[in-house]
Amino acid sequence: LLSSAEWIVSGEACDGLEAVEKSRSIRPDLVLMDISMPRMDGIAATRIIRQEIPEAEVIVISQNDPKVAARQARDVNARGYVSKSELAQCLLPMIRTLMEEKQAALSERELRLR
């Protein structure tokens, strides 16, 4: 899904701990985080990433109960949640919106610094 989009996939992790480690080294603009992962779940990993790399946006994805997963995503300051059953329809538009907002904020910040 992402390989056909206009973004570069800079890393992939097998579990939450690896996601945190890679995020620390890569410092991505966006992290797609699954809730259900071994060694460290996606909620705990997102909490760490948002604290240590606040400029990284996080979108949580899950096949768990959407109401519970969306609340968990909000609780750790993820910028969005997408149910796995809706990935094909919702993920790319959400990413585009977040990246456009991020670019607009950077442009505005640059203008204020001039």
C-alpha positions as a Python dict, from the first residue, in 0.01 Angstrom:
ca = {
    (1, 'L'): (0, 0, 0),
    (2, 'L'): (273, 247, 94),
    (3, 'S'): (519, 144, -175),
    (4, 'S'): (289, 288, -441),
    (5, 'A'): (254, 621, -259),
    (6, 'E'): (473, 930, -276),
    (7, 'W'): (662, 860, 46),
    (8, 'I'): (980, 676, 127),
    (9, 'V'): (953, 386, 370),
    (10, 'S'): (1269, 429, 576),
    (11, 'G'): (1233, 145, 822),
    (12, 'E'): (1032, -152, 933),
    (13, 'A'): (1018, -318, 1273),
    (14, 'C'): (916, -664, 1389),
    (15, 'D'): (810, -556, 1737),
    (16, 'G'): (754, -252, 1954),
    (17, 'L'): (1103, -245, 2100),
    (18, 'E'): (1259, -247, 1754),
    (19, 'A'): (1015, 27, 1647),
    (20, 'V'): (1139, 248, 1930),
    (21, 'E'): (1504, 175, 1852),
    (22, 'K'): (1462, 245, 1480),
    (23, 'S'): (1263, 560, 1548),
    (24, 'R'): (1546, 686, 1768),
    (25, 'S'): (1799, 634, 1491),
    (26, 'I'): (1592, 724, 1183),
    (27, 'R'): (1382, 1005, 1338),
    (28, 'P'): (1096, 955, 1091),
    (29, 'D'): (825, 1205, 1006),
    (30, 'L'): (562, 936, 1052),
    (31, 'V'): (536, 601, 1229),
    (32, 'L'): (266, 346, 1154),
    (33, 'M'): (225, 147, 1473),
    (34, 'D'): (35, -177, 1520),
    (35, 'I'): (-102, -226, 1872),
    (36, 'S'): (-47, -603, 1890),
    (37, 'M'): (324, -676, 1873),
    (38, 'P'): (569, -896, 2062),
    (39, 'R'): (823, -776, 2323),
    (40, 'M'): (657, -434, 2355),
    (41, 'D'): (305, -354, 2243),
    (42, 'G'): (240, -63, 2009),
    (43, 'I'): (79, 153, 2278),
    (44, 'A'): (388, 139, 2501),
    (45, 'A'): (613, 194, 2198),
    (46, 'T'): (406, 492, 2083),
    (47, 'R'): (422, 647, 2429),
    (48, 'I'): (803, 632, 2418),
    (49, 'I'): (829, 756, 2060),
    (50, 'R'): (598, 1052, 2126),
    (51, 'Q'): (803, 1147, 2435),
    (52, 'E'): (1146, 1108, 2277),
    (53, 'I'): (1068, 1214, 1918),
    (54, 'P'): (775, 1456, 1948),
    (55, 'E'): (813, 1567, 1586),
    (56, 'A'): (728, 1213, 1469),
    (57, 'E'): (361, 1168, 1394),
    (58, 'V'): (215, 829, 1486),
    (59, 'I'): (-83, 656, 1332),
    (60, 'V'): (-197, 351, 1524),
    (61, 'I'): (-344, 59, 1334),
    (62, 'S'): (-517, -239, 1488),
    (63, 'Q'): (-763, -518, 1436),
    (64, 'N'): (-873, -484, 1800),
    (65, 'D'): (-1206, -332, 1905),
    (66, 'P'): (-1210, 7, 1725),
    (67, 'K'): (-1350, 200, 2021),
    (68, 'V'): (-1086, 65, 2258),
    (69, 'A'): (-802, 103, 2007),
    (70, 'A'): (-900, 461, 1917),
    (71, 'R'): (-909, 555, 2286),
    (72, 'Q'): (-570, 392, 2344),
    (73, 'A'): (-427, 585, 2048),
    (74, 'R'): (-559, 916, 2187),
    (75, 'D'): (-423, 833, 2532),
    (76, 'V'): (-66, 813, 2397),
    (77, 'N'): (-101, 1121, 2173),
    (78, 'A'): (-106, 934, 1844),
    (79, 'R'): (-231, 1157, 1565),
    (80, 'G'): (-472, 899, 1433),
    (81, 'Y'): (-612, 551, 1440),
    (82, 'V'): (-713, 327, 1150),
    (83, 'S'): (-878, -11, 1182),
    (84, 'K'): (-705, -279, 977),
    (85, 'S'): (-1036, -346, 805),
    (86, 'E'): (-1029, 15, 675),
    (87, 'L'): (-660, 45, 583),
    (88, 'A'): (-715, 44, 207),
    (89, 'Q'): (-969, 326, 224),
    (90, 'C'): (-844, 540, 514),
    (91, 'L'): (-470, 510, 560),
    (92, 'L'): (-334, 702, 261),
    (93, 'P'): (-575, 996, 302),
    (94, 'M'): (-485, 1018, 671),
    (95, 'I'): (-113, 1015, 593),
    (96, 'R'): (-154, 1282, 325),
    (97, 'T'): (-348, 1506, 563),
    (98, 'L'): (-94, 1469, 843),
    (99, 'M'): (202, 1534, 614),
    (100, 'E'): (31, 1838, 459),
    (101, 'E'): (-38, 1976, 807),
    (102, 'K'): (321, 1910, 909),
    (103, 'Q'): (455, 2084, 598),
    (104, 'A'): (226, 2383, 651),
    (105, 'A'): (341, 2415, 1013),
    (106, 'L'): (707, 2402, 905),
    (107, 'S'): (647, 2666, 638),
    (108, 'E'): (470, 2889, 887),
    (109, 'R'): (754, 2848, 1137),
    (110, 'E'): (1010, 2938, 868),
    (111, 'L'): (816, 3253, 780),
    (112, 'R'): (810, 3362, 1144),
    (113, 'L'): (1185, 3312, 1173),
    (114, 'R'): (1256, 3544, 880),
}
